Short mmCIF file of C-alpha atoms in Angstrom, two decimals:
data_model
loop_
_atom_site.label_atom_id
_atom_site.label_comp_id
_atom_site.label_asym_id
_atom_site.label_seq_id
_atom_site.Cartn_x
_atom_site.Cartn_y
_atom_site.Cartn_z
CA MET A 141 -20.04 -16.75 -9.45
CA SER A 142 -19.30 -13.04 -9.29
CA THR A 143 -16.85 -11.42 -6.91
CA ARG A 144 -17.89 -8.28 -5.05
CA LEU A 145 -15.19 -5.62 -4.63
CA ALA A 146 -15.28 -2.49 -2.47
CA ALA A 147 -13.13 0.64 -2.69
CA VAL A 148 -13.10 2.98 0.31
CA HIS A 149 -13.08 6.74 -0.29
CA LEU A 150 -12.38 8.12 3.15
CA ALA A 151 -10.66 10.97 5.01
CA SER A 152 -7.88 10.08 7.43
CA THR A 153 -7.98 11.24 11.04
CA PHE A 154 -4.51 12.77 10.93
CA PHE A 155 -2.20 11.72 13.81
CA ASP A 156 -5.17 10.26 15.75
CA VAL A 157 -4.47 6.55 15.40
CA GLU A 158 -7.31 5.34 17.62
CA ALA A 159 -9.91 7.35 15.69
CA GLY A 160 -8.40 6.09 12.43
CA VAL A 161 -8.56 2.47 13.55
CA GLN A 162 -12.18 2.93 14.63
CA LYS A 163 -12.99 4.34 11.18
CA THR A 164 -11.21 1.42 9.53
CA LEU A 165 -13.16 -1.12 11.56
CA ARG A 166 -16.42 0.63 10.75
CA TYR A 167 -15.83 0.49 7.00
CA ILE A 168 -14.67 -3.12 7.13
CA ASP A 169 -18.00 -3.91 8.75
CA LEU A 170 -19.97 -1.81 6.23
CA ALA A 171 -18.26 -3.49 3.25
CA SER A 172 -18.84 -6.93 4.75
CA LYS A 173 -22.54 -6.24 5.34
CA ASP A 174 -22.73 -5.13 1.69
CA GLY A 175 -21.48 -8.59 0.70
CA ALA A 176 -17.98 -7.56 -0.41
CA ASP A 177 -15.25 -10.19 -0.68
CA LEU A 178 -12.50 -7.56 -0.60
CA VAL A 179 -12.31 -3.97 0.67
CA ALA A 180 -9.39 -1.64 -0.12
CA PHE A 181 -8.27 1.42 1.87
CA PRO A 182 -6.23 4.48 0.73
CA GLU A 183 -2.49 5.08 0.79
CA SER A 184 -1.11 5.77 4.28
CA PHE A 185 -4.68 5.86 5.57
CA LEU A 186 -3.26 5.39 9.05
CA PRO A 187 -2.23 7.90 10.37
CA GLY A 188 -2.73 10.07 7.25
CA PHE A 189 -0.62 11.08 4.26
CA PRO A 190 2.22 13.61 5.00
CA ILE A 191 1.02 16.30 2.58
CA TRP A 192 2.84 19.06 4.49
CA HIS A 193 6.18 17.99 3.01
CA ALA A 194 4.95 19.36 -0.32
CA TYR A 195 5.20 22.95 0.89
CA LEU A 196 7.10 23.15 4.20
CA ARG A 197 10.84 23.74 4.11
CA PRO A 198 12.64 20.65 5.45
CA ILE A 199 14.09 22.68 8.31
CA ASP A 200 10.54 23.67 9.33
CA ALA A 201 9.08 20.14 9.25
CA HIS A 202 10.96 18.40 12.10
CA ALA A 203 8.10 18.56 14.60
CA LYS A 204 5.60 17.25 12.04
CA PHE A 205 7.92 14.36 11.16
CA ALA A 206 8.40 13.41 14.81
CA ARG A 207 4.65 13.47 15.37
CA PHE A 208 4.02 11.45 12.22
CA ALA A 209 6.66 8.87 13.14
CA ALA A 210 5.18 8.45 16.62
CA ALA A 211 1.75 7.82 15.08
CA SER A 212 3.03 5.32 12.48
CA LEU A 213 2.24 1.64 13.06
CA ARG A 214 4.39 -1.41 13.65
CA ILE A 215 3.44 -4.47 11.62
CA ASP A 216 3.20 -6.51 14.83
CA GLY A 217 1.51 -3.75 16.83
CA PRO A 218 -1.94 -3.74 18.47
CA GLU A 219 -3.59 -1.60 15.77
CA ILE A 220 -2.79 -4.07 12.97
CA ALA A 221 -3.86 -6.92 15.27
CA ARG A 222 -7.29 -5.31 15.79
CA ILE A 223 -7.75 -4.82 12.05
CA ARG A 224 -6.79 -8.46 11.42
CA ASP A 225 -9.37 -9.52 14.01
CA ALA A 226 -12.01 -7.37 12.29
CA ALA A 227 -11.27 -8.95 8.90
CA ARG A 228 -11.58 -12.43 10.41
CA ASN A 229 -14.81 -11.61 12.25
CA ALA A 230 -16.34 -9.99 9.17
CA ARG A 231 -15.07 -12.76 6.84
CA ILE A 232 -13.63 -10.24 4.36
CA ALA A 233 -10.23 -9.61 2.80
CA VAL A 234 -8.70 -6.18 3.47
CA TRP A 235 -6.08 -4.15 1.58
CA LEU A 236 -4.80 -1.53 4.04
CA GLY A 237 -2.42 1.38 3.40
CA PHE A 238 -0.47 2.66 6.41
CA SER A 239 2.75 4.33 7.48
CA GLU A 240 4.94 1.61 8.98
CA ARG A 241 7.56 2.15 11.69
CA ALA A 242 10.56 -0.17 11.94
CA SER A 243 10.99 -2.28 15.06
CA TYR A 244 14.67 -1.28 15.25
CA SER A 245 14.42 2.49 14.69
CA GLU A 246 11.86 5.09 15.72
CA GLY A 247 12.75 7.22 12.71
CA CYS A 248 12.77 4.55 9.99
CA LEU A 249 9.41 4.55 8.21
CA TRP A 250 7.96 2.92 5.12
CA ASN A 251 4.94 3.66 2.98
CA SER A 252 3.34 0.22 3.36
CA ALA A 253 0.30 -1.84 2.47
CA ILE A 254 -0.87 -5.25 3.61
CA LEU A 255 -3.36 -7.76 2.27
CA ILE A 256 -5.25 -9.50 5.08
CA ASP A 257 -7.36 -12.52 4.16
CA ALA A 258 -10.75 -13.49 5.61
CA GLU A 259 -8.97 -15.63 8.22
CA GLY A 260 -7.17 -12.55 9.54
CA GLU A 261 -3.79 -13.65 8.15
CA ILE A 262 -1.39 -11.20 6.48
CA ARG A 263 -0.81 -12.59 3.00
CA ILE A 264 1.11 -9.65 1.47
CA HIS A 265 3.27 -7.09 3.26
CA HIS A 266 4.45 -4.55 0.69
CA ARG A 267 6.70 -1.56 1.24
CA LYS A 268 6.65 1.05 -1.53
CA LEU A 269 9.76 0.53 -3.63
CA VAL A 270 10.66 4.20 -4.10
CA PRO A 271 9.16 7.15 -2.20
CA THR A 272 7.90 9.73 -4.69
CA PHE A 273 9.25 13.29 -4.80
CA TYR A 274 8.87 14.86 -1.31
CA GLU A 275 7.92 11.50 0.21
CA LYS A 276 11.67 10.90 0.37
CA LEU A 277 11.75 13.27 3.34
CA VAL A 278 9.54 10.83 5.28
CA TRP A 279 9.77 7.26 4.05
CA SER A 280 12.62 4.86 3.34
CA ARG A 281 12.87 2.75 0.18
CA GLY A 282 11.08 -0.58 0.34
CA ASP A 283 12.04 -3.89 -1.26
CA GLY A 284 10.68 -6.61 -3.52
CA ASN A 285 9.36 -8.82 -0.73
CA GLY A 286 5.78 -7.64 -1.23
CA LEU A 287 5.71 -7.97 -5.02
CA THR A 288 3.54 -11.06 -4.75
CA VAL A 289 0.12 -12.20 -5.87
CA GLU A 290 -1.93 -14.26 -3.43
CA GLU A 291 -4.58 -16.84 -4.30
CA LEU A 292 -7.75 -16.09 -2.33
CA PRO A 293 -11.03 -18.03 -2.70
CA PHE A 294 -12.44 -15.42 -5.10
CA GLY A 295 -9.34 -14.61 -7.18
CA ARG A 296 -5.62 -13.85 -7.31
CA VAL A 297 -4.91 -10.51 -5.61
CA GLY A 298 -1.92 -8.17 -5.75
CA GLY A 299 -1.38 -4.45 -5.33
CA LEU A 300 0.82 -1.39 -5.57
CA ILE A 301 0.97 2.03 -3.95
CA CYS A 302 0.32 5.31 -5.81
CA GLY A 303 3.10 6.05 -8.32
CA GLU A 304 4.12 2.39 -8.43
CA ASN A 305 0.99 1.86 -10.51
CA GLY A 306 2.88 3.59 -13.31
CA ASN A 307 6.00 1.42 -12.93
CA PRO A 308 6.00 -1.06 -15.85
CA LEU A 309 8.34 -3.56 -14.21
CA ALA A 310 6.53 -3.59 -10.87
CA ARG A 311 3.23 -4.06 -12.69
CA TYR A 312 4.67 -6.78 -14.90
CA ALA A 313 5.95 -8.64 -11.82
CA LEU A 314 2.32 -8.96 -10.71
CA MET A 315 1.01 -9.75 -14.20
CA ALA A 316 3.52 -12.60 -14.44
CA GLN A 317 2.02 -14.16 -11.30
CA GLY A 318 -1.47 -14.27 -12.79
CA GLU A 319 -2.94 -11.27 -11.00
CA GLN A 320 -6.72 -10.96 -11.46
CA ILE A 321 -7.60 -8.27 -8.90
CA HIS A 322 -5.25 -5.32 -8.47
CA CYS A 323 -5.43 -2.99 -5.45
CA ALA A 324 -4.18 0.56 -6.06
CA SER A 325 -4.05 3.05 -3.18
CA TYR A 326 -3.65 6.84 -3.40
CA PRO A 327 -3.60 9.96 -1.17
CA SER A 328 -6.30 12.64 -1.17
CA ILE A 329 -4.36 15.27 -3.15
CA TRP A 330 -0.91 15.60 -4.69
CA PRO A 331 0.48 19.16 -4.62
CA PHE A 332 3.00 19.07 -7.46
CA ARG A 333 2.90 22.72 -8.50
CA ASP A 334 1.33 25.59 -6.63
CA PRO A 335 -2.17 25.77 -8.17
CA ALA A 336 -2.17 29.55 -7.66
CA GLY A 337 0.45 29.81 -10.42
CA GLY A 338 -1.38 27.73 -13.02
CA ALA A 339 -3.47 24.63 -13.58
CA PRO A 340 -3.24 22.25 -10.62
CA TYR A 341 -2.07 18.68 -11.04
CA ASP A 342 -5.14 16.58 -11.89
CA LEU A 343 -4.72 13.60 -9.59
CA SER A 344 -8.10 12.09 -10.48
CA GLU A 345 -7.26 11.95 -14.18
CA ALA A 346 -3.80 10.52 -13.47
CA ILE A 347 -5.42 7.79 -11.36
CA ARG A 348 -7.99 6.98 -14.05
CA VAL A 349 -5.31 6.68 -16.76
CA ARG A 350 -3.08 4.44 -14.64
CA ALA A 351 -5.93 2.18 -13.55
CA ALA A 352 -7.27 1.81 -17.08
CA ALA A 353 -3.79 1.08 -18.44
CA HIS A 354 -3.05 -1.66 -15.93
CA SER A 355 -6.52 -3.20 -16.18
CA PHE A 356 -6.25 -3.32 -19.97
CA GLU A 357 -2.67 -4.57 -20.16
CA ALA A 358 -2.86 -7.09 -17.31
CA LYS A 359 -6.49 -8.11 -17.92
CA THR A 360 -7.39 -7.41 -14.31
CA PHE A 361 -9.98 -5.53 -12.30
CA THR A 362 -8.33 -2.61 -10.47
CA VAL A 363 -9.73 -1.51 -7.11
CA VAL A 364 -8.67 2.11 -6.65
CA SER A 365 -8.97 3.45 -3.11
CA SER A 366 -8.09 7.09 -2.56
CA ALA A 367 -8.37 9.31 0.49
CA ALA A 368 -10.71 12.28 0.85
CA LEU A 369 -9.52 15.49 2.53
CA ASP A 370 -11.99 17.04 4.97
CA ASP A 371 -11.87 20.27 6.99
CA ALA A 372 -10.52 18.48 10.07
CA GLY A 373 -7.68 17.07 7.99
CA ILE A 374 -6.80 20.46 6.53
CA GLN A 375 -6.70 22.01 10.00
CA ALA A 376 -4.44 19.20 11.29
CA ILE A 377 -2.08 19.62 8.35
CA CYS A 378 -1.95 23.43 8.20
CA ASP A 379 -1.88 24.39 11.89
CA GLY A 380 -3.45 27.77 11.12
CA ASP A 381 -1.30 28.54 8.06
CA SER A 382 -3.87 30.31 5.87
CA ALA A 383 -1.66 30.35 2.76
CA ALA A 384 -1.11 26.58 3.00
CA GLU A 385 -4.83 26.03 3.53
CA ALA A 386 -5.72 28.10 0.47
CA MET A 387 -3.24 26.13 -1.63
CA LEU A 388 -4.53 22.74 -0.47
CA ARG A 389 -8.13 23.70 -1.15
CA GLN A 390 -7.25 24.53 -4.77
CA CYS A 391 -5.72 21.09 -5.42
CA VAL A 392 -7.74 18.59 -7.46
CA GLY A 393 -8.89 15.76 -5.22
CA ALA A 394 -8.33 12.06 -5.85
CA ALA A 395 -11.00 9.62 -6.98
CA SER A 396 -11.91 6.08 -5.99
CA MET A 397 -13.23 3.58 -8.54
CA ILE A 398 -13.21 -0.03 -9.69
CA VAL A 399 -11.88 -0.29 -13.23
CA ALA A 400 -12.58 -3.11 -15.69
CA PRO A 401 -10.21 -4.29 -18.45
CA ASP A 402 -12.05 -2.11 -20.97
CA GLY A 403 -11.40 0.98 -18.82
CA ALA A 404 -14.97 1.31 -17.55
CA ALA A 405 -15.47 2.52 -13.96
CA LEU A 406 -17.81 -0.07 -12.48
CA GLY A 407 -20.09 1.11 -9.70
CA GLY A 408 -19.37 4.78 -10.36
CA THR A 409 -16.66 7.10 -9.05
CA LEU A 410 -16.30 8.86 -5.71
CA CYS A 411 -14.42 12.15 -5.38
CA GLY A 412 -14.80 14.29 -2.29
CA THR A 413 -17.73 12.49 -0.70
CA GLU A 414 -16.82 9.71 1.72
CA GLY A 415 -18.22 6.27 1.08
CA LEU A 416 -17.80 2.94 -0.69
CA VAL A 417 -17.66 2.11 -4.37
CA ILE A 418 -19.10 -1.39 -4.80
CA ALA A 419 -18.99 -3.52 -7.95
CA ASP A 420 -19.62 -7.15 -8.87
CA VAL A 421 -17.00 -8.50 -11.27
CA ASP A 422 -16.74 -11.64 -13.37
CA ILE A 423 -13.27 -13.12 -12.82
CA PRO A 424 -13.63 -16.07 -15.27
CA MET A 425 -14.24 -13.66 -18.19
CA LEU A 426 -10.62 -12.51 -17.91
CA THR A 427 -9.53 -15.78 -19.53
CA GLU A 428 -11.30 -14.90 -22.77
CA LEU A 429 -9.57 -11.52 -22.88
CA LYS A 430 -6.16 -13.16 -22.57
CA GLN A 431 -6.79 -14.94 -25.85
CA HIS A 432 -6.37 -11.50 -27.40
CA HIS A 433 -3.34 -10.21 -25.44
CA ASP A 434 -1.64 -12.16 -22.64
CA MET A 435 1.37 -10.05 -21.66
CA ALA A 436 2.74 -12.64 -19.24
CA GLY A 437 1.82 -15.60 -21.42
CA TYR A 438 1.76 -16.27 -25.14
CA TYR A 439 1.95 -12.56 -26.08
CA ASN A 440 5.46 -12.26 -24.70
CA ARG A 441 8.91 -13.48 -25.68
CA HIS A 442 10.48 -15.07 -22.63
CA ASP A 443 13.47 -16.01 -24.76
CA VAL A 444 14.04 -12.32 -25.55
CA PHE A 445 13.11 -10.62 -22.26
CA ARG A 446 14.20 -11.71 -18.80
CA VAL A 447 12.73 -10.12 -15.66
CA GLU A 448 14.14 -11.00 -12.24
CA VAL A 449 12.75 -9.87 -8.87
CA ASN A 450 14.79 -9.83 -5.66
CA ARG A 451 12.31 -10.65 -2.89
CA GLU A 452 14.81 -10.55 -0.04
CA ARG A 453 13.53 -8.45 2.84
CA GLN A 454 16.11 -5.74 3.50
CA ALA A 455 17.55 -5.50 7.02
CA PRO A 456 20.02 -3.17 8.78
CA LEU A 457 22.15 -5.96 10.25
CA HIS A 458 23.25 -9.41 9.12
CA LEU A 459 24.76 -11.56 11.87
CA SER A 460 27.15 -14.44 11.26
CA GLY A 461 29.37 -16.65 13.41
CA ARG A 462 28.84 -17.57 17.05
CA SER A 463 26.19 -15.98 19.16
CA LYS A 464 27.31 -14.52 22.49
CA ARG A 465 27.71 -17.21 25.14
CA THR A 466 28.12 -17.19 28.90
CA PRO A 467 31.52 -18.09 30.41
CA GLN A 468 29.99 -21.41 31.53
CA GLU A 469 28.85 -22.19 27.98
CA ASP A 470 32.31 -21.30 26.64
CA GLU A 471 33.92 -23.59 29.21
CA THR A 472 31.63 -26.52 28.33
CA SER A 473 32.16 -25.93 24.63
CA PHE A 474 35.95 -25.85 25.09
CA ALA A 475 35.84 -29.17 26.98
CA HIS A 476 33.79 -30.81 24.20
CA GLU A 477 36.07 -29.45 21.50
CA THR A 478 39.15 -30.74 23.40
CA GLU A 479 37.62 -34.22 23.75
CA ALA A 480 36.74 -34.28 20.05
CA ALA A 481 40.32 -33.36 19.14
CA GLY A 482 41.45 -36.43 21.14
#
């Protein structure tokens, strides 16, 4: 039986969480009605990717950061709950990229992604290991807790965020767990150099190379979901700054695709136009390919190389010893301890 995969190519509704959630629910429904088993959304789709940190001076970006932080989602918040309900009702698995806000700090954010199964359960909760370049002005470092591959009825699914798809060790950690379907999420553009001063960074080509490399090396199908950037998004980002708008419009946009182990883009490629890339894939055929090269199996030397992953979820506070007790509890405890001492 084939597995149907869907990659969303969609513009975020910057800072407008409710509109973004509504858009997410709509595309979950569309993918489900198209028979997809899994649908993947772009990087930081909710509430949008903080592109402004590419060109604003840090001292000029405080207001944007505060607004972005306020619009970021908590993992146990109502927005994620609604998306989980939608996945369960539509009977579809969802890979969702979003900006996550810590429960213990309004200013601590992560570039996160979750895998929700068709029962509405969160199976993977990944926080990007290292924010890339100017992302460090927004997001904290993640941890290894989300470097997992989950067995779903149609295949073993894992995923990484943007630049992590070029990290050999992060990719190998998923290969070594038998990953068959890899979700890779990206933003709409990536201003690396000012395109007015030379050739702009070609994000679409970088995405294609990374996806083909991982699909070939891991013998997986890679579902690439990238954001589009529409006029409303540019206005929300630029706030009337004409120079910034001109620069953003010259950047090469990202592409969404589903890449096979031979590097082919199944179902076509979307760049600019919103929509879904849909492809039917044959998971069992991956076994034959691993007879050629199995990087986590026979084509490796586990006696020579040793890879260890720390999956501990990082936390700001580790408590030990007694919890705080009332005077009455202390009194009762003292009496018991005195009796025990005899």
